[in-house]
Coordinates of C-alpha atoms in Angstrom, one line a residue:
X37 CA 13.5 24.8 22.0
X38 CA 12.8 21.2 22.9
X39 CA 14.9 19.2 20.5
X40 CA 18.1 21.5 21.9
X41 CA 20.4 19.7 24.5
X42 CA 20.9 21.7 27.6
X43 CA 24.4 20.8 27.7
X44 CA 25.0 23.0 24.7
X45 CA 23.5 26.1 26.5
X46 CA 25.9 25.6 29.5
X47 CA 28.5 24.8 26.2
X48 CA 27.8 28.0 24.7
X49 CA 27.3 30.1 27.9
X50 CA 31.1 28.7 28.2
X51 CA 31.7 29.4 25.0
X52 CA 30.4 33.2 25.2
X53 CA 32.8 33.5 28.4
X54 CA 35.6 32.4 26.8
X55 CA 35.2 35.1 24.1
X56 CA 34.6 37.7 26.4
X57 CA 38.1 36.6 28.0
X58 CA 39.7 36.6 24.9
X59 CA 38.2 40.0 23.1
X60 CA 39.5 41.3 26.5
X61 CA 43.1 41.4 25.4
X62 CA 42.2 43.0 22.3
X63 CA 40.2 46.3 23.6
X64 CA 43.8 48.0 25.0
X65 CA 45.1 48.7 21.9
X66 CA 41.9 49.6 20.4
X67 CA 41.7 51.8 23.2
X68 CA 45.2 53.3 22.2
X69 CA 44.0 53.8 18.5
X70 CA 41.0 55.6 19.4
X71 CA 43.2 58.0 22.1
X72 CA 45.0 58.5 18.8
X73 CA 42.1 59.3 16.8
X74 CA 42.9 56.7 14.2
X75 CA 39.8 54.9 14.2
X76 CA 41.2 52.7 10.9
X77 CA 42.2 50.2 13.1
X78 CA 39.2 49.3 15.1
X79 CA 36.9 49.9 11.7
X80 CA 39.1 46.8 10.1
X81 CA 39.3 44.6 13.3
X82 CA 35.4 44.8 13.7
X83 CA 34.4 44.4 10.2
X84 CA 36.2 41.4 9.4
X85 CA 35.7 39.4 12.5
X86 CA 32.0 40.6 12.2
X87 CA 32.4 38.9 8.4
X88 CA 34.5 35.7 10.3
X89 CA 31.8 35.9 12.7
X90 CA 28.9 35.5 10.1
X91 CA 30.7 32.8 7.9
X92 CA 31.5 30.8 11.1
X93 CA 27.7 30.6 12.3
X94 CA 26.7 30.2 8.6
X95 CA 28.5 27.1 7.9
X96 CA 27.9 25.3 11.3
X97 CA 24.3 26.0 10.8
X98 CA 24.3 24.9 7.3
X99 CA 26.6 22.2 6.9
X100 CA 27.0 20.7 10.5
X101 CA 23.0 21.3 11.1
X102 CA 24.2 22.8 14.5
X103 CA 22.1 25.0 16.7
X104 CA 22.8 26.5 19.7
X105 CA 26.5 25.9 19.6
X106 CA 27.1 27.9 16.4
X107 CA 26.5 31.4 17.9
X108 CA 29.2 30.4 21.0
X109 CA 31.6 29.2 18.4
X110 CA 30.8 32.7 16.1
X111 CA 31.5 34.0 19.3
X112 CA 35.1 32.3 19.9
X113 CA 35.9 32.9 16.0
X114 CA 34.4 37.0 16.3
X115 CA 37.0 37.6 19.6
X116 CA 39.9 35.6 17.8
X117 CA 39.6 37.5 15.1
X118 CA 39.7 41.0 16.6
X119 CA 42.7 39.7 18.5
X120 CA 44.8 38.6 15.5
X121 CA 44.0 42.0 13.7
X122 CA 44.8 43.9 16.8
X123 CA 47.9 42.3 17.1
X124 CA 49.1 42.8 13.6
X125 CA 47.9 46.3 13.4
X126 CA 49.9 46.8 16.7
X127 CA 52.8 45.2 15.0
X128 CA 52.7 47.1 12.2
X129 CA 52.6 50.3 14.1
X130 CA 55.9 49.0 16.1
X131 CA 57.9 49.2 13.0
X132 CA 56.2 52.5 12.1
X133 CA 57.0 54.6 15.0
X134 CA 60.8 53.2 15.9
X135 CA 59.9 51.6 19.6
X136 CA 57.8 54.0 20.5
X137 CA 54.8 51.4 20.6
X138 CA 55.9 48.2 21.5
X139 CA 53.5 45.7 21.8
X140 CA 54.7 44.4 25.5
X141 CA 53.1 47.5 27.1
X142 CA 49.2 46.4 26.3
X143 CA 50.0 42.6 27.6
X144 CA 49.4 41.4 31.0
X145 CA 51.7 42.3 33.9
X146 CA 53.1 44.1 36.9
X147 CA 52.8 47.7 36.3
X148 CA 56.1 49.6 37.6
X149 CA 56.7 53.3 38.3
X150 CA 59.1 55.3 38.5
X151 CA 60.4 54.6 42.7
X152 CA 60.3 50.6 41.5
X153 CA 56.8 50.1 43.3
X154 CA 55.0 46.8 41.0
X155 CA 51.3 46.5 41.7
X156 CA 48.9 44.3 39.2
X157 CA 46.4 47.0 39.4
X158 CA 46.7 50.7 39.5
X159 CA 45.4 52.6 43.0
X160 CA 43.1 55.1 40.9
X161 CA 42.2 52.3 39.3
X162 CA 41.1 50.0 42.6
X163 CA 39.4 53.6 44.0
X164 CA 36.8 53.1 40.9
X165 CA 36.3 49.9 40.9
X166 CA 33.4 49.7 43.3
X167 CA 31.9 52.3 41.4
X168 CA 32.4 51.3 37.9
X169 CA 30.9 47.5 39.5
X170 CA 27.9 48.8 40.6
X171 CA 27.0 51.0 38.1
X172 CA 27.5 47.7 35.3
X173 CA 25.5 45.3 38.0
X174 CA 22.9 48.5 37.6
X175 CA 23.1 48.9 33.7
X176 CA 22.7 44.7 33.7
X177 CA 20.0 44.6 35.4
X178 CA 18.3 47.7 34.1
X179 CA 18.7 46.3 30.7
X180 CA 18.1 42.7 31.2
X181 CA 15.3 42.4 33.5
X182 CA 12.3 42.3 31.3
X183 CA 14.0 39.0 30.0
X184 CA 14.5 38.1 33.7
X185 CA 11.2 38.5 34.7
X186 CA 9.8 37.1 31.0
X187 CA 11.7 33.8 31.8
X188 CA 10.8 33.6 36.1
X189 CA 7.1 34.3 35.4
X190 CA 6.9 31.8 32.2
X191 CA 3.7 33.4 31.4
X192 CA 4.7 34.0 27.6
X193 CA 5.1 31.1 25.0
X194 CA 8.8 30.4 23.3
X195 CA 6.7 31.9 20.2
X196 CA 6.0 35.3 21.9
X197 CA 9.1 35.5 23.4
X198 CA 10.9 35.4 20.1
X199 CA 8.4 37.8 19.0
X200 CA 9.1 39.9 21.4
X201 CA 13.1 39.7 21.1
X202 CA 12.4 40.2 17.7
X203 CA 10.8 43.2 18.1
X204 CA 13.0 44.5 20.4
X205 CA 16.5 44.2 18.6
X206 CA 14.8 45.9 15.7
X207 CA 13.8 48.9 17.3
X208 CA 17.1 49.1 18.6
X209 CA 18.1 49.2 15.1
X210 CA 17.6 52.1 14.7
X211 CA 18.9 54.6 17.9
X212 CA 22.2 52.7 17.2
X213 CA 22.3 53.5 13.5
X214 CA 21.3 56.7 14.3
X215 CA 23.9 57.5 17.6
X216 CA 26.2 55.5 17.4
X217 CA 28.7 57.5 14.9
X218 CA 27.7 60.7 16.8
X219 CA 28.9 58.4 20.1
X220 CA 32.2 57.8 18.5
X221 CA 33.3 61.0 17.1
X222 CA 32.2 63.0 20.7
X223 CA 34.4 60.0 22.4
X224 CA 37.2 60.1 19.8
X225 CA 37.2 64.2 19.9
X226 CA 37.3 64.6 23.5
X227 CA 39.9 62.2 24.0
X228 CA 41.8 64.0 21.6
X229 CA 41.5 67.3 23.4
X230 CA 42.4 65.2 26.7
X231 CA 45.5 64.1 25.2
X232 CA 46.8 67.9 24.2
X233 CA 45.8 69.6 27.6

């Protein structure tokens, strides 16, 4: 769009980052909930920073006629808020279950076992990671190279494109109504077993 400022893409490319960063720190103990099969949790962190989220884009659109700059900063306000409900659900469960779960285990640090050896990062862990890298530099381009290629080429007007986009994220509607519960429960089930064998 020709009336937006480019320095509110790089902004809100910034922006989108920084939410990444920040969502980051929430997804262990969603991962511990779901290894738990208590999916409550999650269900509550995502539906009310999705709501945050929407109210947040909504009023900077609105009232502050912004543009570009108002999905970075639903971004920011989406992450914050799965962070903050994270956190108090983990809280919560610390008082539940006696020390048990403490909180200090999901934040940032040296990990220690049991001979005293610290490392920042686990040696399974380090085996994967060239794996698990090129199979998300794969998956990325795989599923963003039609919008690559749309923008290199610039055969296709701003109209089409957002025609196209359009079309797109509504027939994607769809498979993710449709798998994305089935998704969860096969993950959530056979994580369960995984944690009794």
């Amino acid at each position: 769009y020709q009336g937006t400022n480019c320095a509110d893409f790089k902004l809100c490319i910034v922006l989108y980052s920084s939410a990444c960063g920040i969502q980051a720190f929430a997804e262990p103990f969603i991962s511990k909930y779901i290894a738990q099969a208590d999916l409550t949790p999650r269900v509550m962190a995502e539906g009310i920073s999705v709501l945050v989220k929407d109210a947040v884009v909504y009023t900077l659109i609105i009232a502050f006629d912004m543009e570009v700059l108002a999905f970075g900063y639903g971004e920011i306000a989406y992450a914050g808020s799965a962070l903050i409900i994270s956190f108090i659900n983990a809280y919560r469960k610390e008082k539940e279950d006696n020390g048990e779960f403490s909180i200090k285990d999901f934040l940032p640090g040296r990990v220690e076992l049991p001979n005293k050896t610290k490392f920042w990062i686990y040696q399974g862990h380090q085996i994967n990671l060239k794996e698990v890298s090129i199979i998300s530099a794969l998956q990325c381009l795989l599923g963003e190279a039609e919008k690559i290629l749309m923008i290199t080429l610039n055969q296709l007007t701003p109209e089409e494109m957002a025609e196209y986009s359009l079309v797109l994220n509504l027939g994607g509607i769809i498979p993710r109504v449709v798998y994305s519960p089935i998704e969860e429960s096969a993950f959530t089930y056979f994580t369960k077993i995984e944690a009794h064998t």
